[in-house]
PDB file of C-alpha atoms in Angstrom:
ATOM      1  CA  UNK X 118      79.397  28.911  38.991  1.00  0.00           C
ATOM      2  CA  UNK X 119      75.669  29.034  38.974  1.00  0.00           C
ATOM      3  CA  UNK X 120      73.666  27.235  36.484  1.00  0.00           C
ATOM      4  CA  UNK X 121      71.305  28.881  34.709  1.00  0.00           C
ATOM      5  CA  UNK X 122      69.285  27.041  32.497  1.00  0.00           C
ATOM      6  CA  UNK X 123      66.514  27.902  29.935  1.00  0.00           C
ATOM      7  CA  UNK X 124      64.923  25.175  28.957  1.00  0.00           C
ATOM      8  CA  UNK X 125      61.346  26.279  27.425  1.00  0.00           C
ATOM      9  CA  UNK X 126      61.357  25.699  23.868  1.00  0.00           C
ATOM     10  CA  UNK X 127      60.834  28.843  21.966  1.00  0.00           C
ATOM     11  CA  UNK X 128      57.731  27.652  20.195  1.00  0.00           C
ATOM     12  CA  UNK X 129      56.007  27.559  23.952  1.00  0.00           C
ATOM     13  CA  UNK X 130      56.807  30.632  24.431  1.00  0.00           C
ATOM     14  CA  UNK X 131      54.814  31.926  21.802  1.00  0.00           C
ATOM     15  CA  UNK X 132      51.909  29.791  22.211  1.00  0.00           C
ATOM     16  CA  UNK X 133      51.630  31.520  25.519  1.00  0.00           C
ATOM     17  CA  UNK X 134      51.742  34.821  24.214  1.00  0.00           C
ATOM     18  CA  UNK X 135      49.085  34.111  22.199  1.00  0.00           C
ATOM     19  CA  UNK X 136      47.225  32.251  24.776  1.00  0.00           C
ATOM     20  CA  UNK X 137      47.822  36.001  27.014  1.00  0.00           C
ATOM     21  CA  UNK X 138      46.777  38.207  23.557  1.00  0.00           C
ATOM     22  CA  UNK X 139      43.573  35.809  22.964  1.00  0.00           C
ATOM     23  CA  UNK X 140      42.929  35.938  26.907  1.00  0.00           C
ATOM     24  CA  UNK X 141      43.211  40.203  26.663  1.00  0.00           C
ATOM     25  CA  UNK X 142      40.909  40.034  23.708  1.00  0.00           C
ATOM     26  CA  UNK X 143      38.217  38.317  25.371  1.00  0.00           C
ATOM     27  CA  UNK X 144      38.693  40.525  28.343  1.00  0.00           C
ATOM     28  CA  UNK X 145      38.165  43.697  26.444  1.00  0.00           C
ATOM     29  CA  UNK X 146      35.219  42.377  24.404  1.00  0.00           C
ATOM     30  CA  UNK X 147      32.856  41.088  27.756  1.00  0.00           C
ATOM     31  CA  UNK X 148      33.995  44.497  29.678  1.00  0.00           C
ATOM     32  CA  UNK X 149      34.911  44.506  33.156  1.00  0.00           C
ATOM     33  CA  UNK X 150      32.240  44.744  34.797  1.00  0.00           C
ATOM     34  CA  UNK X 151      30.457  41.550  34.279  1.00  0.00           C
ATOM     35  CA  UNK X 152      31.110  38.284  36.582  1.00  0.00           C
ATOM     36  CA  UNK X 153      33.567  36.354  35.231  1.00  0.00           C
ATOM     37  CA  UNK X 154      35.537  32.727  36.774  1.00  0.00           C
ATOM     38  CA  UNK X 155      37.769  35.530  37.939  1.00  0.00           C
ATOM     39  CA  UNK X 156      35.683  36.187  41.011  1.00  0.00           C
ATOM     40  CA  UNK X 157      35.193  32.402  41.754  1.00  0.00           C
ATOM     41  CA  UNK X 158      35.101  32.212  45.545  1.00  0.00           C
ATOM     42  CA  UNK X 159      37.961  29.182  45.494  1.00  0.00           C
ATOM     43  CA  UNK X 160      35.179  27.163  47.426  1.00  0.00           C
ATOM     44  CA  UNK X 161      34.104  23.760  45.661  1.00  0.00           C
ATOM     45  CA  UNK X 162      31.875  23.222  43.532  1.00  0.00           C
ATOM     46  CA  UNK X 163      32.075  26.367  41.283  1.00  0.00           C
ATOM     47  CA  UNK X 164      28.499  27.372  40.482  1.00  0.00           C
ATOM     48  CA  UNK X 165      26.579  29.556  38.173  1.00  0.00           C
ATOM     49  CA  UNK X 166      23.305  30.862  38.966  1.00  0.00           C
ATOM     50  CA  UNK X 167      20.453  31.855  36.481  1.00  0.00           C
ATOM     51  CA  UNK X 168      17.055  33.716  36.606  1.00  0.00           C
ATOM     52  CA  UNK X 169      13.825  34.223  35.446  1.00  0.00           C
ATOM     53  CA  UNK X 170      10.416  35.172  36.656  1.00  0.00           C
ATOM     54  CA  UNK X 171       9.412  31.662  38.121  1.00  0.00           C
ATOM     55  CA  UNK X 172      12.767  30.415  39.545  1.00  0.00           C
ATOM     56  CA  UNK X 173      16.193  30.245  39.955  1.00  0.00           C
ATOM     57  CA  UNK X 174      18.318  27.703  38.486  1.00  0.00           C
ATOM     58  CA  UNK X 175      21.705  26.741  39.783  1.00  0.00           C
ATOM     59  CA  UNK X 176      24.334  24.780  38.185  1.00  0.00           C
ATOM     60  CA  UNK X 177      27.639  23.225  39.627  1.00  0.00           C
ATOM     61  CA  UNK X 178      30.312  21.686  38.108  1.00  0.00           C
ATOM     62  CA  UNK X 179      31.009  18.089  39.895  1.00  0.00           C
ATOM     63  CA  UNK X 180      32.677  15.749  37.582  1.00  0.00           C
ATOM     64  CA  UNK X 181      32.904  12.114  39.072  1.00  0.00           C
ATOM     65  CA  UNK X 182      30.586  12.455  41.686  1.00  0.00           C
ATOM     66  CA  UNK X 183      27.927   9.883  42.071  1.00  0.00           C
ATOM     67  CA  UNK X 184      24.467  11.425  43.042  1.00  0.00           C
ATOM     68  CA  UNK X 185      24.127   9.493  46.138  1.00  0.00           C
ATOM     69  CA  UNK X 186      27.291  11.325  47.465  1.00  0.00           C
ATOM     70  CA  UNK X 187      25.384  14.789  47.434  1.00  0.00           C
ATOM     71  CA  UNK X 188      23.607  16.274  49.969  1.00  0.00           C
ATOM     72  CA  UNK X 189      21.593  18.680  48.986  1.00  0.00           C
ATOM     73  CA  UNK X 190      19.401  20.721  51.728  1.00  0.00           C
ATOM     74  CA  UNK X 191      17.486  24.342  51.024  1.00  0.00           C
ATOM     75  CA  UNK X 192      16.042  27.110  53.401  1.00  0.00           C
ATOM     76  CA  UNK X 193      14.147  30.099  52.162  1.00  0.00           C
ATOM     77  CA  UNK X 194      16.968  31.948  51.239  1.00  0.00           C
ATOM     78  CA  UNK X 195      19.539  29.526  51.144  1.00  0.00           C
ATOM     79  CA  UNK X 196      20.941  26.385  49.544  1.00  0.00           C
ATOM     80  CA  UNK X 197      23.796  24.066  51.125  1.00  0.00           C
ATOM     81  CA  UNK X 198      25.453  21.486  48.894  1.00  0.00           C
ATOM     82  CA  UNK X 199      27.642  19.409  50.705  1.00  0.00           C
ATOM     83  CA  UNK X 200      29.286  16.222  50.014  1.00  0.00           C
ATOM     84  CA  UNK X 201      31.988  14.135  49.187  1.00  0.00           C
ATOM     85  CA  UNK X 202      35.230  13.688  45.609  1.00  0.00           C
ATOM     86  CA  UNK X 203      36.386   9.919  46.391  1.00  0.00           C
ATOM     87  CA  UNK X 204      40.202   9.913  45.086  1.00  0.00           C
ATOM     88  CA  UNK X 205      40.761   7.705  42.312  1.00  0.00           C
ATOM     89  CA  UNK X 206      41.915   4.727  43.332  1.00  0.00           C
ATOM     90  CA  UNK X 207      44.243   2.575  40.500  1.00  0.00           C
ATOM     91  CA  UNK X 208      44.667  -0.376  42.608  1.00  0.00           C
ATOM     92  CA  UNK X 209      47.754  -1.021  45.079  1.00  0.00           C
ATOM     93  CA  UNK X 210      50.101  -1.913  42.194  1.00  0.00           C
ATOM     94  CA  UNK X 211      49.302   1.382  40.413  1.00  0.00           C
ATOM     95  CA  UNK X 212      51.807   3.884  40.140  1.00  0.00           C
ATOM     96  CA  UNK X 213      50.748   7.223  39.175  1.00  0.00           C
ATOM     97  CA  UNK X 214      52.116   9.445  36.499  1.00  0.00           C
ATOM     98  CA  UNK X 215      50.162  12.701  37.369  1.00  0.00           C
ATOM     99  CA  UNK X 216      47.361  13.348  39.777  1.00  0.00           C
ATOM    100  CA  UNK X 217      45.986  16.243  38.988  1.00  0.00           C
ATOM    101  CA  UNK X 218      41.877  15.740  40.326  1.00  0.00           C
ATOM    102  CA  UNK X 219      41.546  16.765  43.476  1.00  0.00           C
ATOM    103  CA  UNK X 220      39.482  14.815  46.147  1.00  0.00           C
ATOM    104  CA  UNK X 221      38.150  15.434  49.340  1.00  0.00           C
ATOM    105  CA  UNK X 222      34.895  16.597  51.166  1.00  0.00           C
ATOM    106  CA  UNK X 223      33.119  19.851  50.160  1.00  0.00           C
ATOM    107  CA  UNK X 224      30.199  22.110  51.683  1.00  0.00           C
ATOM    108  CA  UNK X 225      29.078  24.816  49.999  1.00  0.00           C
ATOM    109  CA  UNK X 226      26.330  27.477  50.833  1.00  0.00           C
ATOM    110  CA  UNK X 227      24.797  29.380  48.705  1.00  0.00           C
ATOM    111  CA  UNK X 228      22.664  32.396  49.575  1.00  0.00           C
ATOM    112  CA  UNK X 229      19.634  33.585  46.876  1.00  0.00           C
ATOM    113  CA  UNK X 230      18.904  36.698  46.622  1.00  0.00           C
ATOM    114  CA  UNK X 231      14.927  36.442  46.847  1.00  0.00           C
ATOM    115  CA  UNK X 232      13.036  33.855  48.916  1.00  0.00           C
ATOM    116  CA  UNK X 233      12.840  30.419  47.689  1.00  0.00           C
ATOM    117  CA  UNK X 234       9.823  27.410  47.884  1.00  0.00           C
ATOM    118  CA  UNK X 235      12.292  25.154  49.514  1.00  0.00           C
ATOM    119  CA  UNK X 236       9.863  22.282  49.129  1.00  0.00           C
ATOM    120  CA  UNK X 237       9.276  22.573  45.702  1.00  0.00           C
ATOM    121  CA  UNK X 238      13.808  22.546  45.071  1.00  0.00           C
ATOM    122  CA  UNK X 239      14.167  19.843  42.785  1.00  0.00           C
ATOM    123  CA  UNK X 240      17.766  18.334  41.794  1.00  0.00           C
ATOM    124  CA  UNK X 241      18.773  16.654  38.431  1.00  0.00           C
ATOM    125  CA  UNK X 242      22.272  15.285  37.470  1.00  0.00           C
ATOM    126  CA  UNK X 243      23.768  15.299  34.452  1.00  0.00           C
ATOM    127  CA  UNK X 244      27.187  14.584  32.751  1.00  0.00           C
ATOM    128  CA  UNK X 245      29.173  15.501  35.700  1.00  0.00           C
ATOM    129  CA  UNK X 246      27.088  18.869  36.455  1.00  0.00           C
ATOM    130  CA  UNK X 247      24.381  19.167  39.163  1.00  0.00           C
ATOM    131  CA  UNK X 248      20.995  21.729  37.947  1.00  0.00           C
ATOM    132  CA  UNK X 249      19.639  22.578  41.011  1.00  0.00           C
ATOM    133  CA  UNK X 250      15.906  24.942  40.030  1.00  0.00           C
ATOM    134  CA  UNK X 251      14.644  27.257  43.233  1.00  0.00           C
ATOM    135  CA  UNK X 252      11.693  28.259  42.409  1.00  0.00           C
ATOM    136  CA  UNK X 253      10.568  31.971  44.055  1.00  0.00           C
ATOM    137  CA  UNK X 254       7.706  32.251  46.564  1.00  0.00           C
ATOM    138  CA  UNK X 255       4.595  33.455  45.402  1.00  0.00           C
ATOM    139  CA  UNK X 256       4.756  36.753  46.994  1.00  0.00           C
ATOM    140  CA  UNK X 257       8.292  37.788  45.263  1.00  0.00           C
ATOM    141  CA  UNK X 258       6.982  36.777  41.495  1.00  0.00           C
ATOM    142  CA  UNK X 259       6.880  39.882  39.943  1.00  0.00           C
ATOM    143  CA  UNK X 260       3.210  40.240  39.297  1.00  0.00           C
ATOM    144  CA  UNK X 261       1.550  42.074  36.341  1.00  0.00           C
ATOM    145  CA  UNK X 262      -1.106  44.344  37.211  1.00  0.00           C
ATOM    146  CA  UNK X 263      -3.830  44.844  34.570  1.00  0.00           C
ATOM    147  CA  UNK X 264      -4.939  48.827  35.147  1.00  0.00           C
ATOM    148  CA  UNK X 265      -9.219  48.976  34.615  1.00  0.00           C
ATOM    149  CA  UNK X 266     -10.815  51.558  32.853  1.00  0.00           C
ATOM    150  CA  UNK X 267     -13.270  53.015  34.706  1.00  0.00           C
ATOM    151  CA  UNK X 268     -15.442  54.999  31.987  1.00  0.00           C
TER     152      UNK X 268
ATOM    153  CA  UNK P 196      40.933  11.072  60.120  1.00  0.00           C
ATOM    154  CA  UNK P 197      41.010  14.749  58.504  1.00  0.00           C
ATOM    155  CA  UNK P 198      38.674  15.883  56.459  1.00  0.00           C
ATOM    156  CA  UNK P 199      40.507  16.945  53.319  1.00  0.00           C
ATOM    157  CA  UNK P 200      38.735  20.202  52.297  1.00  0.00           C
ATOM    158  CA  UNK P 201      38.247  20.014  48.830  1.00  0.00           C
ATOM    159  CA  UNK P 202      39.165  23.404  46.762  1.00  0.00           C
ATOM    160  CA  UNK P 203      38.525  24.409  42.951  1.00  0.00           C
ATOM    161  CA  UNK P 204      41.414  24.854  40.576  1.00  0.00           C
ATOM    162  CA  UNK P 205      41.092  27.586  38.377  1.00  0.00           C
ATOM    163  CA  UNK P 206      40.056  26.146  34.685  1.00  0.00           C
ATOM    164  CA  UNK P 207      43.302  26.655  32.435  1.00  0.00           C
ATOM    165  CA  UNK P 208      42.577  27.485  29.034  1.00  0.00           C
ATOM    166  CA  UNK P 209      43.824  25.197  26.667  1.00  0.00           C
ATOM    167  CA  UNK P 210      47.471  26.427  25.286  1.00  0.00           C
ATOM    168  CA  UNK P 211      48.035  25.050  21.981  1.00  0.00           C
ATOM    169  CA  UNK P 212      46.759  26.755  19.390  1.00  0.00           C
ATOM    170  CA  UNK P 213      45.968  24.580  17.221  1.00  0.00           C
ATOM    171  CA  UNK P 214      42.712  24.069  19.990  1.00  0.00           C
ATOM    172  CA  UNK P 215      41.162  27.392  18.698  1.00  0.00           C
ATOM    173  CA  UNK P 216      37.286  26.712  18.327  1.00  0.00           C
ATOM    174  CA  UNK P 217      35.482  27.837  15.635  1.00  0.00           C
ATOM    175  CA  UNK P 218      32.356  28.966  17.597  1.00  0.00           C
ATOM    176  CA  UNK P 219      34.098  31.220  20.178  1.00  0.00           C
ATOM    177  CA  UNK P 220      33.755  28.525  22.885  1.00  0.00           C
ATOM    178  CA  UNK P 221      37.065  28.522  25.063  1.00  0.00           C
ATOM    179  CA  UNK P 222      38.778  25.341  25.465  1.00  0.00           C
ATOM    180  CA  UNK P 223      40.086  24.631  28.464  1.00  0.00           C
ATOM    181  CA  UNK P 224      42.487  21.829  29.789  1.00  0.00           C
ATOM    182  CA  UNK P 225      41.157  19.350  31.829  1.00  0.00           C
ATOM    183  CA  UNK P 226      42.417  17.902  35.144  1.00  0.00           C
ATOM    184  CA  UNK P 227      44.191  14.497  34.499  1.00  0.00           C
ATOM    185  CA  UNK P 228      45.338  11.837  36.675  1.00  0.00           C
ATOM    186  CA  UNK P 229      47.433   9.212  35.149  1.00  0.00           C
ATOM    187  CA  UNK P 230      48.487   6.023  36.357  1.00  0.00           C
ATOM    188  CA  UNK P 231      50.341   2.426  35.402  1.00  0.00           C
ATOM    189  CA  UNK P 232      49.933  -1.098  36.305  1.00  0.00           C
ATOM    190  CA  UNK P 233      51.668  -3.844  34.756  1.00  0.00           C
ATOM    191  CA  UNK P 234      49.351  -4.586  31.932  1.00  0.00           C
ATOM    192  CA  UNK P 235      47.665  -0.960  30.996  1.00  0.00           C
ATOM    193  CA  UNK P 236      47.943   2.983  31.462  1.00  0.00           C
ATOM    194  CA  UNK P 237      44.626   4.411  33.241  1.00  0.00           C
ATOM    195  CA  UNK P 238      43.834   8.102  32.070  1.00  0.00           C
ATOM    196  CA  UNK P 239      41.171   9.797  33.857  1.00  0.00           C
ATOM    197  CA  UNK P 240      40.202  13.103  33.031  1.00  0.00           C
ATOM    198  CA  UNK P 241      37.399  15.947  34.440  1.00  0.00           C
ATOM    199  CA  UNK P 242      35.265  17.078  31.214  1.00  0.00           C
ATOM    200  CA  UNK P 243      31.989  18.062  33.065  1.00  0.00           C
ATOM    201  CA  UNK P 244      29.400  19.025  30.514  1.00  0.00           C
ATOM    202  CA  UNK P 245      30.436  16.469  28.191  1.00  0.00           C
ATOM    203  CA  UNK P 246      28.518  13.598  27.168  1.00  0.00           C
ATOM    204  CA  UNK P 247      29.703  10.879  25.386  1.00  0.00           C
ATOM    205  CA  UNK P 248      28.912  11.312  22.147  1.00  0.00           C
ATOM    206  CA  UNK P 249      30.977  14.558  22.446  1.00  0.00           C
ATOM    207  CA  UNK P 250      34.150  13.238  22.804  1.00  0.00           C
ATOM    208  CA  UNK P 251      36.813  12.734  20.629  1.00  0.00           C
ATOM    209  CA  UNK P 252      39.950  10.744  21.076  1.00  0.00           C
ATOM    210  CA  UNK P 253      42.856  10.539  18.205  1.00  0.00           C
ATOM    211  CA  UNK P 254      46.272   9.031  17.980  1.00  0.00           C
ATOM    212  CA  UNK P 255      48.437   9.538  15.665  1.00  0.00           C
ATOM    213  CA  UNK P 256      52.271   9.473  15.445  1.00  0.00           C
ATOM    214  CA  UNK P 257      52.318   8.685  19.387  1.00  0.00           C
ATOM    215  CA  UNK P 258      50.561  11.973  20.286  1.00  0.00           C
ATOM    216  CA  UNK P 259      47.192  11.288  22.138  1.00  0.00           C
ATOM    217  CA  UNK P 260      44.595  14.049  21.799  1.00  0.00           C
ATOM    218  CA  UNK P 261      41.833  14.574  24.356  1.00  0.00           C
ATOM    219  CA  UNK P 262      38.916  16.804  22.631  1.00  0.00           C
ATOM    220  CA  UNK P 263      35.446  17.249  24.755  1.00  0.00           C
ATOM    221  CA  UNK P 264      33.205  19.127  23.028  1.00  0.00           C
ATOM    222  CA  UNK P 265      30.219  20.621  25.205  1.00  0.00           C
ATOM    223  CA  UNK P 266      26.785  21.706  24.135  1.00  0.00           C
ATOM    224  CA  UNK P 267      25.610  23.710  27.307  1.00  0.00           C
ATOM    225  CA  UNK P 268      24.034  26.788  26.621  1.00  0.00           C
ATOM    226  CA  UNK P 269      22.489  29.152  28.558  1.00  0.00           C
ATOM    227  CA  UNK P 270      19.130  28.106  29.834  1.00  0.00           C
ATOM    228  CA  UNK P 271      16.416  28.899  27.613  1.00  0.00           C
ATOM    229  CA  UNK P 272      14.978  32.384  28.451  1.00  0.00           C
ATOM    230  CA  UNK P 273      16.707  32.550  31.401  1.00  0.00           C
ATOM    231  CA  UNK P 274      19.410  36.012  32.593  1.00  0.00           C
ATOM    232  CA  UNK P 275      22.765  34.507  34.310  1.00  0.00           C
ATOM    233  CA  UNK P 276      23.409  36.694  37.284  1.00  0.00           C
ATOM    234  CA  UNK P 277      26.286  35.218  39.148  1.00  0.00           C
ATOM    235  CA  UNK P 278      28.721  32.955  37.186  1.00  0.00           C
ATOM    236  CA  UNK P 279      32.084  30.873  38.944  1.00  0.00           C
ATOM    237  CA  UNK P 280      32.965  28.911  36.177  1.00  0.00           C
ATOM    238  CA  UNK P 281      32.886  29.232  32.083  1.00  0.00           C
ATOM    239  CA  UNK P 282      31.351  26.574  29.854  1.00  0.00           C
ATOM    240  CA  UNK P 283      33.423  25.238  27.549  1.00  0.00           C
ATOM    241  CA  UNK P 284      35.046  22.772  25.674  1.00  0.00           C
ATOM    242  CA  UNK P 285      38.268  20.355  26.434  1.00  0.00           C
ATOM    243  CA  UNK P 286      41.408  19.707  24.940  1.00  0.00           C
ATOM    244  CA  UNK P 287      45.003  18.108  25.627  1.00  0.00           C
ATOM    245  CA  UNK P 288      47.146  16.450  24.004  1.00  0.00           C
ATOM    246  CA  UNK P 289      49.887  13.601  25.434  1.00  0.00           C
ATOM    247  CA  UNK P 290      52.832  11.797  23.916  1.00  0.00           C
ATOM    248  CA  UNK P 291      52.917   8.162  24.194  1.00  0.00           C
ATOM    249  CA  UNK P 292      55.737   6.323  24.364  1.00  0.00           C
ATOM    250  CA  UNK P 293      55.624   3.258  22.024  1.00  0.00           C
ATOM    251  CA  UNK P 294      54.814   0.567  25.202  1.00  0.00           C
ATOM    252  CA  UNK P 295      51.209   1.233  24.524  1.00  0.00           C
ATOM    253  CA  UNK P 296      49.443  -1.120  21.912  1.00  0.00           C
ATOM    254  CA  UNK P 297      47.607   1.666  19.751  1.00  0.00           C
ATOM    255  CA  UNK P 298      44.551  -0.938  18.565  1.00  0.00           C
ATOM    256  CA  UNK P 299      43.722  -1.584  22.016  1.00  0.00           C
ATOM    257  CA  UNK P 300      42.747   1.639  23.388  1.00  0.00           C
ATOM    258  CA  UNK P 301      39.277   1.928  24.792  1.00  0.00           C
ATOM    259  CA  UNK P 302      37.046   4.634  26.453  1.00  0.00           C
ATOM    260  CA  UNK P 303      34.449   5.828  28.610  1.00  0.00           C
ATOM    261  CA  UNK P 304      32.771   8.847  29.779  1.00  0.00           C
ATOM    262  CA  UNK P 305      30.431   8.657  32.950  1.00  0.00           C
ATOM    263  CA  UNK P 306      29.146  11.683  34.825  1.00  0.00           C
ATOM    264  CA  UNK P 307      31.527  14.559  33.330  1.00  0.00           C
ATOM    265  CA  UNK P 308      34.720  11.848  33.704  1.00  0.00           C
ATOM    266  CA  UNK P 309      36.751  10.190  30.871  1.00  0.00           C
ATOM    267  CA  UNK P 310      38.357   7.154  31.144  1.00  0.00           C
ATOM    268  CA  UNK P 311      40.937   5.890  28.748  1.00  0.00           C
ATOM    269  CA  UNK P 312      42.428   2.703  29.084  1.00  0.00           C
ATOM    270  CA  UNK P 313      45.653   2.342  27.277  1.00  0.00           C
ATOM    271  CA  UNK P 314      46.996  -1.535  27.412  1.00  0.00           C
ATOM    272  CA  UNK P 315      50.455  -2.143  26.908  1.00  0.00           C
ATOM    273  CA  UNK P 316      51.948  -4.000  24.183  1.00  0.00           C
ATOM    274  CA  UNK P 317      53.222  -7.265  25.556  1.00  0.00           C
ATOM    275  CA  UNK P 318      56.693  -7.097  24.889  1.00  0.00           C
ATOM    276  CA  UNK P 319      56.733  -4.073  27.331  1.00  0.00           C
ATOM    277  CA  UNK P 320      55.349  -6.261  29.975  1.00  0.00           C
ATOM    278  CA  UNK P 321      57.759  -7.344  32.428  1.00  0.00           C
ATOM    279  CA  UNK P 322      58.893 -10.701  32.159  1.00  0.00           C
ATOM    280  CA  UNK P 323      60.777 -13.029  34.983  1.00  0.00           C
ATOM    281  CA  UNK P 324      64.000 -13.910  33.975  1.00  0.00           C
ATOM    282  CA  UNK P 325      65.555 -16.517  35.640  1.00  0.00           C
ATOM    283  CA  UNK P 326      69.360 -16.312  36.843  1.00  0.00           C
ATOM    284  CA  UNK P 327      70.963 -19.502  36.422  1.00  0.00           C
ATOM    285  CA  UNK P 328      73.627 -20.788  38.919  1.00  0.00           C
ATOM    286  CA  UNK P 329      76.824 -21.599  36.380  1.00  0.00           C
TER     287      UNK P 329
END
């Protein structure tokens, strides 16, 4: 006879149907169309991007690795990140519980909308996420154009 | 050698409930590798955007709770247009079992990574026993 066996106390199964109401809430309250982690491309890092007049700034999330392990190399329309997640290492007598932080090599393009200064890209580091600041070309700032009188 | 191709995993919120922020900042729990030697347990979790001083580690009655608490915010005057990943805090929470000496647990955050080191208590630590010959 088969074995069936339910083994999930009840108490997590009600944590996760609030975890699924609270997640529905928040869905409903930003509206659908917006970008959420949803549409994350599954490539590594995960990055957000920001905007103003002057630049662009873009952030990635890469806990644990060392600056000096990034590669970072811009176009003028593009910016590559590419590098490399050394695996934990315990020691040879460690033996591991859980492993759940992946490791491995990543490259990563990312293409900007407008045209970039790539010479003027600068790079800072900080707690485990990389700011990366684009700033536009001269000749895609929006410009303000002050209209004359002529009386 | 292959290159292992490194992939994302999607951020899991946090499930307990008792994680609920007060600002309306999800919490999220954070990628954990765990390993033993003979004298300590290693924890090593991924908390980028956390600095140090946002941290918080508690034990009590053998359950050890992870808390990161982040302060990024959106860049000053600036619109988001494309976003990957939300910001957000950290939480988990682990039992212990009592082989871990509770006064001796130290930490330390560098570059978005905790580390916990949880020494044992020394009568956990194996010990050679000889076998006699009668």
């Amino acid at each position: 006879m088969a074995m069936i066996r339910f083994n999930r106390p009840m108490s997590d199964i009600f944590s996760e149907m609030e975890r699924i109401r609270n997640e529905i809430d928040r869905i409903f309250h930003q509206g659908f169309s917006g970008p959420s982690a949803r549409d994350a491309a599954g490539v590594f890092p995960p990055v957000n991007i920001y905007e103003d007049k002057e630049k662009y700034l873009l952030t990635a999330e890469l806990p644990g690795v060392k600056p000096e392990d990034v590669e970072i190399t811009a176009t003028e329309d593009s910016v590559t990140i590419k590098g490399e997640r050394k695996p934990e290492d315990g020691g040879e007598k460690a033996s591991y519980h859980r492993r759940e932080r992946e490791s491995g090599f990543f490259r990563r393009v990312v293409s900007i909308p407008d045209r970039i200064d790539p010479n003027k890209v600068e790079a800072t580091s900080r707690d485990g996420i990389l700011y990366l600041t684009l700033p536009k070309a001269e000749d895609v700032k929006p410009r303000q154009i002050k209209v004359k009188s002529s009386e | 050698m292959m290159e292992k191709e490194l992939r994302p995993a999607q951020k899991r919120e946090a499930t307990s409930t008792s994680a609920e922020g007060t600002r309306g900042v999800p919490y999220f729990s954070p990628a954990v590798d765990i390993y033993e030697t003979e004298t300590e347990l290693t924890l090593v979790a991924d908390m980028p955007g956390v600095k140090s001083s946002g941290v918080e580690i508690d034990l009590k009655d053998n359950v050890l709770t992870l808390q990161g608490h982040s302060d990024q915010t959106r860049p000053e005057g600036m619109t988001p247009v494309y976003r990957e990943y939300k910001e957000g805090g950290y939480y988990r929470q682990f039992i212990l079992s009592e082989i871990v000496d509770q006064e001796k647990i130290s930490a330390e955050m560098s570059a978005g990574v905790l580390r916990i080191s949880l020494p044992k208590v020394s009568k956990a630590k194996p010990r050679k026993i000889q076998v006699r010959s009668a």
